[in-house]
Amino acid sequence: MEKKSAENGIYSVSVDEKKGPPIASGPDGAPAKGDGPAGLGATGGSLAVPPRETWTRQMDFIMSCVGFAVGLGNVWRFPYLCYKNGGGVFLIPYVLIALVGGIPIFFLEISLGQFMKAGSINVWNICPIFKGSSPGLGYASMVIVFYCNTYYIMVLAWGFYYLVKSFTTTLPWATCGHAWNTGDCVEIFRHEDCANASLANLTCDQLADRRSPVIEFWENKVLRLSAGLEVPGALNWEVTLCLLACWVLVYFCVWKGVKSTGKIVYFTATFPYVVLVVLLVRGVLLPGALDGIIYYLKPDWSKLASPQVWIDAGTQIFFSYAIGLGALTALGSYNRFNNNCYKDAIILALINSGTSFFAGFVVFSILGFMATEQGVHISKVAESGPGLAFIAYPRAVTLMPVAPLWAALFFFMLLLLGLDSQFVGVEGFITGLLDLLPASYYFRFQREISVALCCVLCFVIDLSMVTDGGMYVFQLFDYYSASGTTLLWQAFWECVVVAWVYGADRFMDDIACMIGYRPCPWMKWCWSFFTPLVCMGIFIFNVVYHEPLVYNNTYVYPWWGEAIGWAFALSSMLCVPLYLLGSLLRAKGATAERWQHLTQPVWGLHHLEYRAQDADVRGLTTLTPVSESSKVIVVESVM
């Protein structure tokens, strides 16, 4: 039976009911101060648990967020969607949804992590009914980020493979005649010769059916693409070794925590910008580059009325901002309590969207050059996802002077863009996992062992993606497990919990306690009204306009493949409503009493210094009575 005392207005869960032993108090009865939950690691404390880590300097946090949020999606996904949805017209819904959805939730997740000093699960102690000891909102984000960590690293493994193959005098995807090439391989498509009938052996129709060595290298050598999901085939050992190398690299960059991760991202987050600038300078000097940039920015106003434009803009914002994954919450939890997270969130959001827009110029300057070289329309060389990164770009570097150098430079950048996102994704998952462990379970090398187990488990699952049918498995993960649908669903519930259950004004006051002033009221309005409406509207559009999953416009997934995909999606989406219903049914008392009990925040001891109204921390331990609204629930264990 849970025992509580309400002495002096402080609710405290009895020691017998907690997972960890009590934390020592200060000389006046107040909790001893610490950097994490107060008292942890403080002199005289009864727990031999180190205090929660903090960033060595605030720039470590900024660079980690840049590294995580700015990734591969900014380089190939945003420019493609801009091209697909009417060029410059796409920027209108993109900016609007960023203002009413992306930036407010980006700020909410960082500030919530900083205020609660906890990872993606324990952060929902702010409203325990959505966290609890069973799956809830925190667990949903953990499931999503685990899926994302599992499949995202495959792009890095492919990039690493291309990087290794770039160290040669002649790029292997530049020419035909290799073991993986077929008889349809053609190195140069001379359409003008075909039109003049100077190619005696090929008609124009036959030439159109021929295949580029870039495509054959990608499909026949790297992927060794099978007939479908039902034909898994054998492991590709070369790509498997690249995958193993990526996981080993991730492990040694994450195992020591934010002290090491915060240093590594200084390089991994900034170097891609250097490469992008170099590629832009090189790209704009190529013939046809201006045509590509004009095509990128040219508006097609007729597409603005299409629901798909708004769906793509919404999913791109949530995907590129890394919303709903719990990693931003974990990063924010390592901030100092008084850090100005409001300013940080605005700066980071601008960097993210600015990078996407800048990358569009880089991509389309090169695509314009490719279209001019090949004598085709630019729409035939711009493809989505891995097609743009591993077909268009390799083709582009083969047409440049000193091609191996440009290839190595680009794929090294691609690797860095993905690695820092992978670092922070694993960091977010491990933070939430360790926050779950009771304080009494703390042991030396706990973090190192946890990171190792996580990396090994993900690597074993990834083996299904390095088989001949691995690309089909990869697309299942990409389309369902961490897609825009699941992220929109997660963001909707986050807004509901903070704005309507906990209280938007109440949380604005909490932020004011941290940064010294209340943020712009626009944030509160978005959390309460605009963002939930946008999230649910795009979510419904996604469901209504859902189409069967297809690979490369030719292979349609079987029904059981679709079922596996929906199982991925529902494994995170059902966490919130099922646990919400289960908690209400298990609780005792009238419905109103159950709700009041289950939504009462559970504070860590570090909140006492900031949470008390009209009294300082020591005043809370006196016999002065406090009002009902000033009561604070304290859990005397590690959050």
XYZ file of C-alpha atoms in Angstrom:
639
model
C 0.000 0.000 0.000
C 1.327 3.396 -0.948
C 1.859 5.649 2.043
C 1.948 9.403 1.730
C 2.475 12.238 4.147
C 1.251 15.767 3.529
C 3.305 17.502 6.154
C 4.074 21.113 5.237
C 2.311 20.702 1.926
C 4.864 18.267 0.518
C 3.642 14.905 -0.643
C 6.346 12.281 -0.274
C 6.148 8.648 -1.321
C 7.308 6.382 1.504
C 10.709 4.736 1.159
C 9.186 1.253 1.272
C 7.266 1.905 -1.902
C 10.199 3.198 -3.899
C 12.672 1.430 -6.114
C 15.681 3.168 -4.597
C 16.798 4.191 -1.090
C 16.174 7.712 0.194
C 18.363 10.691 -0.574
C 19.911 12.603 2.275
C 18.597 16.025 3.206
C 20.506 19.219 3.703
C 21.181 20.803 7.084
C 17.762 22.485 7.271
C 15.805 19.520 6.068
C 15.882 20.636 2.444
C 17.199 18.247 -0.155
C 20.915 18.500 -0.715
C 21.731 20.264 -3.940
C 23.028 18.413 -6.963
C 23.175 18.880 -10.701
C 20.597 16.267 -11.463
C 17.810 15.244 -9.119
C 18.922 17.026 -6.002
C 21.136 15.213 -3.638
C 22.510 12.662 -6.060
C 26.178 12.313 -5.395
C 26.106 15.076 -2.815
C 28.232 14.859 0.281
C 26.437 12.884 2.951
C 23.982 11.347 0.489
C 23.030 7.737 0.980
C 23.159 6.848 -2.726
C 26.418 5.985 -4.446
C 24.955 7.130 -7.759
C 26.757 9.884 -9.690
C 24.781 13.067 -10.455
C 23.167 13.377 -13.862
C 25.685 14.460 -16.455
C 25.554 17.954 -17.904
C 27.152 19.377 -21.015
C 30.682 20.642 -20.432
C 29.654 23.825 -22.235
C 26.374 24.899 -23.775
C 27.807 24.800 -27.283
C 28.095 21.003 -26.875
C 24.304 20.866 -26.644
C 23.833 23.142 -29.658
C 26.201 21.101 -31.805
C 24.639 17.796 -30.715
C 21.177 19.040 -31.674
C 22.501 20.314 -35.002
C 24.172 16.979 -35.594
C 21.017 15.033 -34.820
C 18.358 17.173 -36.478
C 20.450 18.097 -39.542
C 21.016 14.854 -41.410
C 20.446 12.958 -44.613
C 16.833 14.094 -44.809
C 18.005 17.664 -45.340
C 20.336 16.689 -48.197
C 18.163 14.499 -50.390
C 14.599 14.460 -49.049
C 13.820 18.173 -48.843
C 15.133 19.097 -52.331
C 13.245 16.192 -53.890
C 9.971 17.101 -52.175
C 10.428 20.715 -53.203
C 10.878 19.591 -56.816
C 7.996 17.103 -56.644
C 5.515 19.585 -55.183
C 5.890 22.639 -57.372
C 9.325 24.054 -56.641
C 9.182 27.285 -54.664
C 5.474 26.799 -53.919
C 6.433 23.968 -51.556
C 8.159 26.518 -49.338
C 4.790 28.099 -48.444
C 3.267 25.071 -46.623
C 6.748 24.166 -45.377
C 7.226 27.518 -43.613
C 3.637 27.613 -42.296
C 3.825 24.135 -40.791
C 7.265 24.920 -39.335
C 5.746 27.934 -37.540
C 2.633 26.213 -36.207
C 4.015 22.700 -35.701
C 7.741 22.178 -36.036
C 9.218 24.989 -33.943
C 6.647 24.840 -31.076
C 7.074 21.072 -30.546
C 10.838 21.298 -31.027
C 10.878 23.860 -28.189
C 8.433 21.808 -26.103
C 10.579 18.654 -26.193
C 13.854 20.420 -25.346
C 12.320 22.501 -22.541
C 10.463 19.516 -21.099
C 13.662 17.470 -20.931
C 15.507 20.372 -19.294
C 12.733 20.944 -16.729
C 12.247 17.295 -15.757
C 15.951 16.328 -15.965
C 14.989 12.964 -17.435
C 14.974 10.987 -20.666
C 12.103 10.169 -22.975
C 10.249 7.918 -20.477
C 10.676 9.503 -17.043
C 10.116 12.961 -18.493
C 6.401 12.080 -18.501
C 6.378 12.042 -14.702
C 4.923 15.470 -15.387
C 1.705 13.536 -16.082
C 2.207 9.940 -14.862
C -0.841 8.512 -16.605
C 1.081 8.954 -19.875
C 4.245 7.350 -18.490
C 3.520 4.853 -15.740
C 5.184 1.493 -15.308
C 3.690 0.144 -18.525
C 3.789 1.417 -22.104
C 2.755 5.054 -22.454
C 3.856 8.196 -24.249
C 7.486 7.782 -23.149
C 7.541 4.168 -24.221
C 6.075 5.072 -27.619
C 8.978 7.422 -28.302
C 11.420 4.741 -27.156
C 9.922 2.262 -29.617
C 10.133 4.782 -32.479
C 13.734 5.790 -31.771
C 14.741 2.127 -31.472
C 13.305 1.414 -34.925
C 14.981 4.535 -36.289
C 18.363 3.552 -34.828
C 17.986 0.081 -36.320
C 17.298 0.943 -39.950
C 18.876 4.416 -40.285
C 22.390 3.046 -39.934
C 21.935 1.052 -43.145
C 22.254 4.281 -45.129
C 25.571 4.821 -43.352
C 26.708 1.289 -44.186
C 25.950 1.878 -47.876
C 27.728 5.238 -47.751
C 30.733 3.635 -46.060
C 30.798 0.973 -48.788
C 30.825 3.635 -51.519
C 33.517 5.542 -49.626
C 35.772 2.477 -49.570
C 35.161 1.840 -53.274
C 36.081 5.473 -54.052
C 39.766 4.895 -53.293
C 40.662 3.776 -56.790
C 41.839 5.370 -60.021
C 38.614 4.479 -61.858
C 35.309 4.456 -59.983
C 33.703 1.005 -60.238
C 30.279 2.488 -61.013
C 31.624 4.620 -63.873
C 32.192 1.818 -66.388
C 30.618 -1.398 -67.652
C 32.403 -4.723 -68.050
C 32.379 -5.786 -64.401
C 31.039 -9.094 -63.116
C 27.863 -7.417 -61.837
C 27.082 -5.654 -65.129
C 24.602 -7.040 -67.636
C 24.509 -6.895 -71.422
C 22.192 -3.855 -71.232
C 24.865 -1.698 -69.580
C 25.711 1.507 -71.479
C 28.264 4.017 -70.186
C 27.260 7.047 -72.298
C 23.773 7.693 -73.657
C 24.342 9.530 -76.948
C 20.784 10.551 -77.728
C 21.891 12.936 -80.465
C 23.665 10.068 -82.268
C 20.564 7.947 -81.957
C 18.425 10.703 -83.445
C 20.880 11.047 -86.344
C 20.859 7.258 -86.869
C 24.640 7.166 -86.382
C 24.326 4.270 -83.943
C 23.906 1.374 -86.325
C 23.307 -1.254 -83.692
C 20.745 0.560 -81.537
C 17.450 2.272 -82.192
C 16.263 5.076 -79.950
C 13.732 2.767 -78.289
C 16.425 0.180 -77.605
C 18.739 2.850 -76.188
C 16.011 3.985 -73.791
C 15.842 0.469 -72.344
C 19.587 0.312 -71.625
C 20.879 0.736 -68.065
C 23.506 3.027 -66.577
C 26.505 1.399 -64.818
C 25.625 3.513 -61.756
C 22.229 1.844 -61.437
C 23.664 -1.625 -62.046
C 26.375 -1.098 -59.422
C 23.725 -0.002 -56.901
C 21.219 -2.757 -57.588
C 23.455 -5.673 -58.631
C 26.592 -5.100 -56.550
C 25.557 -3.166 -53.432
C 21.982 -4.397 -52.938
C 22.138 -7.593 -55.020
C 18.412 -6.964 -55.313
C 16.241 -10.089 -55.277
C 12.800 -10.560 -56.806
C 10.976 -9.434 -53.684
C 10.484 -9.529 -49.919
C 9.651 -13.220 -50.101
C 13.141 -13.982 -51.558
C 15.628 -12.949 -48.818
C 18.686 -14.603 -50.385
C 22.166 -14.652 -48.850
C 24.129 -12.101 -46.819
C 26.258 -9.546 -48.653
C 29.435 -9.921 -46.607
C 31.109 -6.748 -47.869
C 28.174 -4.567 -46.813
C 27.864 -6.566 -43.571
C 31.463 -5.656 -42.667
C 30.715 -1.991 -43.418
C 27.647 -2.227 -41.172
C 29.720 -3.746 -38.374
C 32.321 -0.973 -38.732
C 29.585 1.675 -38.419
C 28.173 0.118 -35.233
C 31.639 -0.169 -33.685
C 32.233 3.500 -34.484
C 28.884 4.489 -32.968
C 29.580 2.482 -29.816
C 32.948 4.073 -29.068
C 31.519 7.539 -29.702
C 28.541 7.069 -27.361
C 29.684 4.721 -24.577
C 31.093 7.425 -22.304
C 27.997 9.635 -22.461
C 27.457 13.259 -23.366
C 30.940 14.298 -22.271
C 32.378 12.404 -25.251
C 29.434 12.765 -27.643
C 29.424 16.544 -27.142
C 33.040 16.760 -28.329
C 32.727 14.454 -31.337
C 29.793 16.342 -32.858
C 31.905 19.485 -33.169
C 33.532 17.788 -36.136
C 30.686 15.607 -37.422
C 28.187 18.501 -37.375
C 30.379 21.178 -38.964
C 32.393 19.314 -41.591
C 29.326 18.554 -43.791
C 28.758 22.306 -44.128
C 32.299 22.714 -45.426
C 31.713 19.971 -47.994
C 28.332 21.414 -48.999
C 29.918 24.803 -49.634
C 32.689 23.194 -51.724
C 30.147 21.156 -53.692
C 27.985 24.248 -54.267
C 30.939 26.251 -55.597
C 31.850 23.340 -57.857
C 28.229 22.739 -58.856
C 27.336 26.293 -59.906
C 30.365 26.386 -62.220
C 29.143 23.353 -64.189
C 27.161 23.790 -67.430
C 23.434 23.498 -66.852
C 23.647 24.345 -63.126
C 21.534 27.493 -63.535
C 18.758 25.490 -65.202
C 18.733 23.133 -62.234
C 18.486 25.968 -59.703
C 15.693 27.643 -61.678
C 13.831 24.346 -61.759
C 14.321 24.047 -57.980
C 12.819 27.464 -57.281
C 10.317 27.755 -60.115
C 6.794 27.802 -58.606
C 3.973 25.653 -59.889
C 1.002 27.346 -58.233
C -1.465 24.700 -59.354
C 0.039 22.199 -56.924
C -0.696 24.362 -53.887
C -4.289 23.065 -53.841
C -3.124 19.442 -53.696
C -3.426 17.774 -50.256
C -0.257 15.817 -50.993
C 1.787 19.026 -50.944
C 0.679 19.757 -47.384
C 1.160 16.133 -46.328
C 4.720 16.107 -47.674
C 5.515 19.467 -46.051
C 4.210 18.295 -42.668
C 5.976 14.954 -42.697
C 9.232 16.592 -43.840
C 9.124 19.102 -40.966
C 8.562 16.400 -38.355
C 11.109 14.077 -39.972
C 13.904 16.627 -40.318
C 13.265 18.254 -36.909
C 13.498 14.761 -35.283
C 10.264 15.371 -33.375
C 8.646 12.577 -31.388
C 11.757 10.413 -31.090
C 12.594 11.343 -27.491
C 16.198 12.181 -28.394
C 15.647 15.956 -28.152
C 14.171 15.414 -24.685
C 17.228 13.393 -23.674
C 19.598 16.086 -24.976
C 17.657 18.790 -23.138
C 17.841 16.817 -19.890
C 21.618 17.334 -19.786
C 21.228 21.134 -19.829
C 21.638 23.297 -16.771
C 18.252 24.056 -15.235
C 18.560 27.777 -16.000
C 19.729 27.388 -19.606
C 17.840 29.567 -22.089
C 16.284 26.680 -24.038
C 13.835 29.068 -25.747
C 16.615 30.884 -27.586
C 18.380 27.597 -28.337
C 15.244 26.070 -29.880
C 14.660 29.037 -32.215
C 18.301 29.058 -33.351
C 18.335 25.291 -33.952
C 15.085 25.364 -35.919
C 16.435 28.105 -38.192
C 19.687 26.178 -38.724
C 17.719 23.045 -39.621
C 15.416 24.634 -42.188
C 18.223 26.829 -43.508
C 20.371 23.763 -44.141
C 17.537 22.093 -46.070
C 17.094 25.159 -48.260
C 20.851 25.509 -48.835
C 21.213 21.812 -49.687
C 18.574 22.289 -52.392
C 20.915 24.612 -54.283
C 23.745 22.072 -54.018
C 21.608 19.155 -55.204
C 19.861 20.900 -58.086
C 22.977 22.586 -59.434
C 24.462 19.103 -59.896
C 21.201 17.638 -61.212
C 20.990 20.451 -63.766
C 24.511 19.569 -64.906
C 23.543 15.888 -65.185
C 20.446 16.715 -67.224
C 22.526 18.792 -69.645
C 25.185 16.090 -69.981
C 22.694 13.291 -70.569
C 20.398 15.320 -72.807
C 17.316 14.546 -70.704
C 14.847 16.616 -68.691
C 15.829 17.225 -65.080
C 12.716 15.414 -63.859
C 14.282 12.164 -65.063
C 17.392 12.457 -62.907
C 15.819 13.623 -59.624
C 14.709 10.670 -57.526
C 13.701 10.296 -53.910
C 15.508 8.751 -50.994
C 18.412 6.384 -51.592
C 17.957 6.810 -55.351
C 19.143 10.403 -55.211
C 22.027 9.705 -52.826
C 23.279 6.486 -54.407
C 22.375 6.914 -58.096
C 22.296 10.600 -59.019
C 25.295 11.726 -56.957
C 27.598 8.840 -57.941
C 26.681 9.591 -61.547
C 27.466 13.254 -61.004
C 30.949 12.663 -59.592
C 31.871 10.385 -62.516
C 31.376 13.373 -64.830
C 33.694 15.620 -62.804
C 37.463 16.001 -63.051
C 39.362 13.869 -60.522
C 36.213 11.833 -59.954
C 37.556 9.599 -57.116
C 38.403 12.680 -55.030
C 34.899 14.134 -55.406
C 33.358 10.735 -54.697
C 35.384 10.269 -51.507
C 34.562 13.814 -50.387
C 30.835 13.414 -50.945
C 30.465 10.004 -49.300
C 32.602 11.078 -46.355
C 30.178 13.971 -45.901
C 27.235 11.575 -46.254
C 28.748 9.361 -43.571
C 29.231 12.266 -41.169
C 25.713 13.582 -41.785
C 24.316 10.234 -40.749
C 26.754 9.392 -37.961
C 25.968 12.343 -35.704
C 22.243 11.651 -36.094
C 22.946 8.027 -35.175
C 25.034 9.096 -32.156
C 22.236 11.165 -30.702
C 19.533 8.627 -31.556
C 21.393 5.922 -29.616
C 22.128 8.429 -26.835
C 18.415 9.222 -26.529
C 17.455 5.539 -26.349
C 20.131 4.695 -23.757
C 19.202 7.715 -21.627
C 15.563 6.615 -21.461
C 16.613 3.029 -20.754
C 18.962 3.918 -17.889
C 16.402 6.274 -16.356
C 14.128 3.253 -15.949
C 16.600 1.298 -13.832
C 16.096 1.605 -10.062
C 18.810 3.431 -8.167
C 19.606 0.278 -6.209
C 20.516 -1.453 -9.488
C 23.311 0.993 -10.279
C 26.638 -0.683 -10.988
C 29.970 0.275 -12.467
C 30.172 0.280 -16.281
C 26.358 0.247 -16.410
C 26.294 2.630 -19.322
C 29.034 0.907 -21.318
C 27.319 -2.482 -21.052
C 23.892 -1.025 -21.917
C 25.236 0.692 -25.037
C 27.002 -2.511 -26.092
C 23.832 -4.605 -25.725
C 21.817 -2.026 -27.689
C 24.351 -1.952 -30.541
C 24.579 -5.752 -30.709
C 20.786 -6.164 -30.779
C 20.379 -3.570 -33.534
C 23.200 -5.147 -35.538
C 21.515 -8.560 -35.397
C 18.235 -7.066 -36.654
C 20.149 -5.197 -39.378
C 21.404 -8.480 -40.800
C 17.983 -8.856 -42.421
C 18.746 -5.684 -44.421
C 22.092 -6.817 -45.864
C 20.607 -9.840 -47.632
C 19.550 -9.887 -51.280
C 16.044 -8.880 -50.202
C 17.312 -6.420 -47.594
C 16.198 -3.292 -49.444
C 12.578 -4.413 -49.169
C 12.994 -4.861 -45.399
C 14.671 -1.453 -45.178
C 11.770 0.240 -46.949
C 9.276 -1.435 -44.588
C 11.095 0.092 -41.611
C 11.449 3.463 -43.335
C 7.819 3.699 -44.455
C 6.080 2.432 -41.324
C 8.199 2.325 -38.155
C 9.480 5.918 -37.942
C 7.424 7.576 -40.676
C 5.551 10.848 -40.669
C 2.384 9.068 -39.547
C 3.838 7.782 -36.288
C 5.682 11.052 -35.577
C 2.519 13.112 -36.162
C 0.591 10.837 -33.813
C 3.284 11.185 -31.152
C 3.421 14.975 -31.483
C -0.371 15.229 -31.185
C -0.363 13.418 -27.838
C 2.580 15.453 -26.552
C 0.599 18.656 -27.151
C -2.520 17.211 -25.529
C -0.622 16.135 -22.399
C 1.306 19.373 -21.864
C -1.349 21.896 -22.953
C -4.588 20.276 -21.779
C -3.741 17.762 -19.045
C -0.824 19.464 -17.316
C -1.788 22.968 -18.464
C -0.218 25.267 -21.040
C -0.121 28.273 -18.682
C 1.322 26.114 -15.943
C 4.121 24.894 -18.219
C 4.793 28.450 -19.413
C 5.314 29.363 -15.741
C 7.728 26.450 -15.375
C 9.699 27.693 -18.379
C 9.743 31.176 -16.855
C 11.286 29.639 -13.708
C 14.086 28.265 -15.873
C 14.847 31.100 -18.289
C 13.591 34.094 -16.290
C 10.744 35.183 -18.571
C 7.671 33.773 -20.286
C 8.106 32.807 -23.955
C 5.987 34.338 -26.695
C 2.268 33.483 -26.228
C 2.351 32.011 -29.742
C 3.963 28.884 -28.268
C 1.078 28.386 -25.844
C -1.522 28.919 -28.571
C 0.229 26.421 -30.818
C 0.481 23.754 -28.107
C -3.180 24.237 -27.222
C -4.855 24.606 -30.625
C -2.879 25.012 -33.850
C -0.312 22.206 -33.551
C -2.767 19.440 -32.510
C -5.080 20.449 -35.360
C -2.234 20.441 -37.889
C -0.911 17.094 -36.642
C -4.304 15.412 -36.680
C -5.247 16.965 -40.047
C -2.101 15.701 -41.770
C -2.444 12.352 -39.990
C -5.998 11.914 -41.324
C -4.887 12.944 -44.827
C -2.132 10.329 -44.620
C -4.600 7.615 -43.673
C -7.246 8.625 -46.235
C -4.749 8.914 -49.102
C -2.765 5.838 -48.077
C -1.542 3.732 -50.988
C -0.025 0.239 -50.976
C 3.726 0.209 -50.519
C 5.632 -0.122 -53.803
C 9.359 -0.381 -54.451
C 10.783 1.440 -57.477
C 7.300 1.772 -59.025
C 7.355 -1.905 -59.991
C 7.300 -4.275 -57.019
C 4.092 -4.265 -54.925
C 4.526 -5.591 -51.387
C 2.515 -8.726 -50.475
C -0.293 -8.447 -47.918
C 1.799 -10.044 -45.176
C 4.568 -7.514 -45.816
C 2.071 -4.679 -45.356
C 0.857 -6.416 -42.168
C 4.405 -6.449 -40.777
C 4.730 -2.751 -41.578
C 1.510 -1.853 -39.803
C 2.663 -3.942 -36.834
C 5.740 -1.689 -36.671
C 3.572 1.429 -36.743
C 0.945 0.217 -34.268
C 3.574 -1.022 -31.796
C 4.276 2.631 -30.960
C 0.947 4.272 -31.810
C -1.156 2.018 -29.555
C 1.071 2.564 -26.498
C -0.655 5.807 -25.540
C -4.400 5.050 -25.875
C -4.138 1.486 -24.526
C -2.195 2.460 -21.419
C -4.393 5.520 -20.863
C -7.485 3.329 -20.872
C -5.849 0.622 -18.764
C -4.693 3.100 -16.111
C -8.164 4.579 -15.743
C -9.738 1.128 -15.428
C -7.232 -0.072 -12.805
C -7.464 3.040 -10.629
C -9.884 3.192 -7.686
C -12.526 5.737 -6.880
C -14.846 7.827 -8.999
C -13.782 8.795 -12.510
C -12.850 12.329 -11.447
C -10.801 11.005 -8.513
C -8.989 8.526 -10.750
C -8.124 11.253 -13.232
C -6.918 13.643 -10.534
C -4.729 10.967 -8.970
C -3.238 9.750 -12.249
C -2.463 13.242 -13.593
C -0.800 14.550 -10.410
C 2.834 15.341 -11.389
C 5.625 13.396 -9.730
C 8.476 15.770 -9.047
C 12.124 14.981 -8.578
C 13.846 16.484 -5.561
C 15.652 18.977 -7.787
C 12.317 20.720 -8.395
C 11.917 21.804 -4.740
C 14.301 24.699 -5.204
C 12.312 26.072 -8.149
C 8.833 24.720 -7.655
C 7.847 26.270 -4.324
C 5.635 29.315 -4.743
C 6.234 32.374 -2.551
C 8.825 30.451 -0.504
C 12.364 29.234 -0.937
C 13.458 25.632 -0.532
C 14.142 25.867 3.174
C 10.786 27.499 3.760
C 9.106 24.321 2.570
C 10.439 22.455 5.581
C 8.981 24.823 8.175
C 5.623 24.447 9.865
C 4.138 27.261 7.823
C 1.014 25.873 6.132
C 0.739 26.138 2.369
C -2.248 26.162 0.085
C -3.599 23.057 -1.618
C -2.322 24.275 -4.979
C 1.222 24.570 -3.653
C 1.518 20.928 -2.680
C 4.325 19.082 -4.363
C 4.700 15.358 -4.846
C 8.254 14.218 -4.291
C 9.675 10.868 -5.258
C 12.857 10.314 -3.259
C 14.582 8.191 -5.871
C 16.366 8.678 -9.119
C 14.041 9.866 -11.872
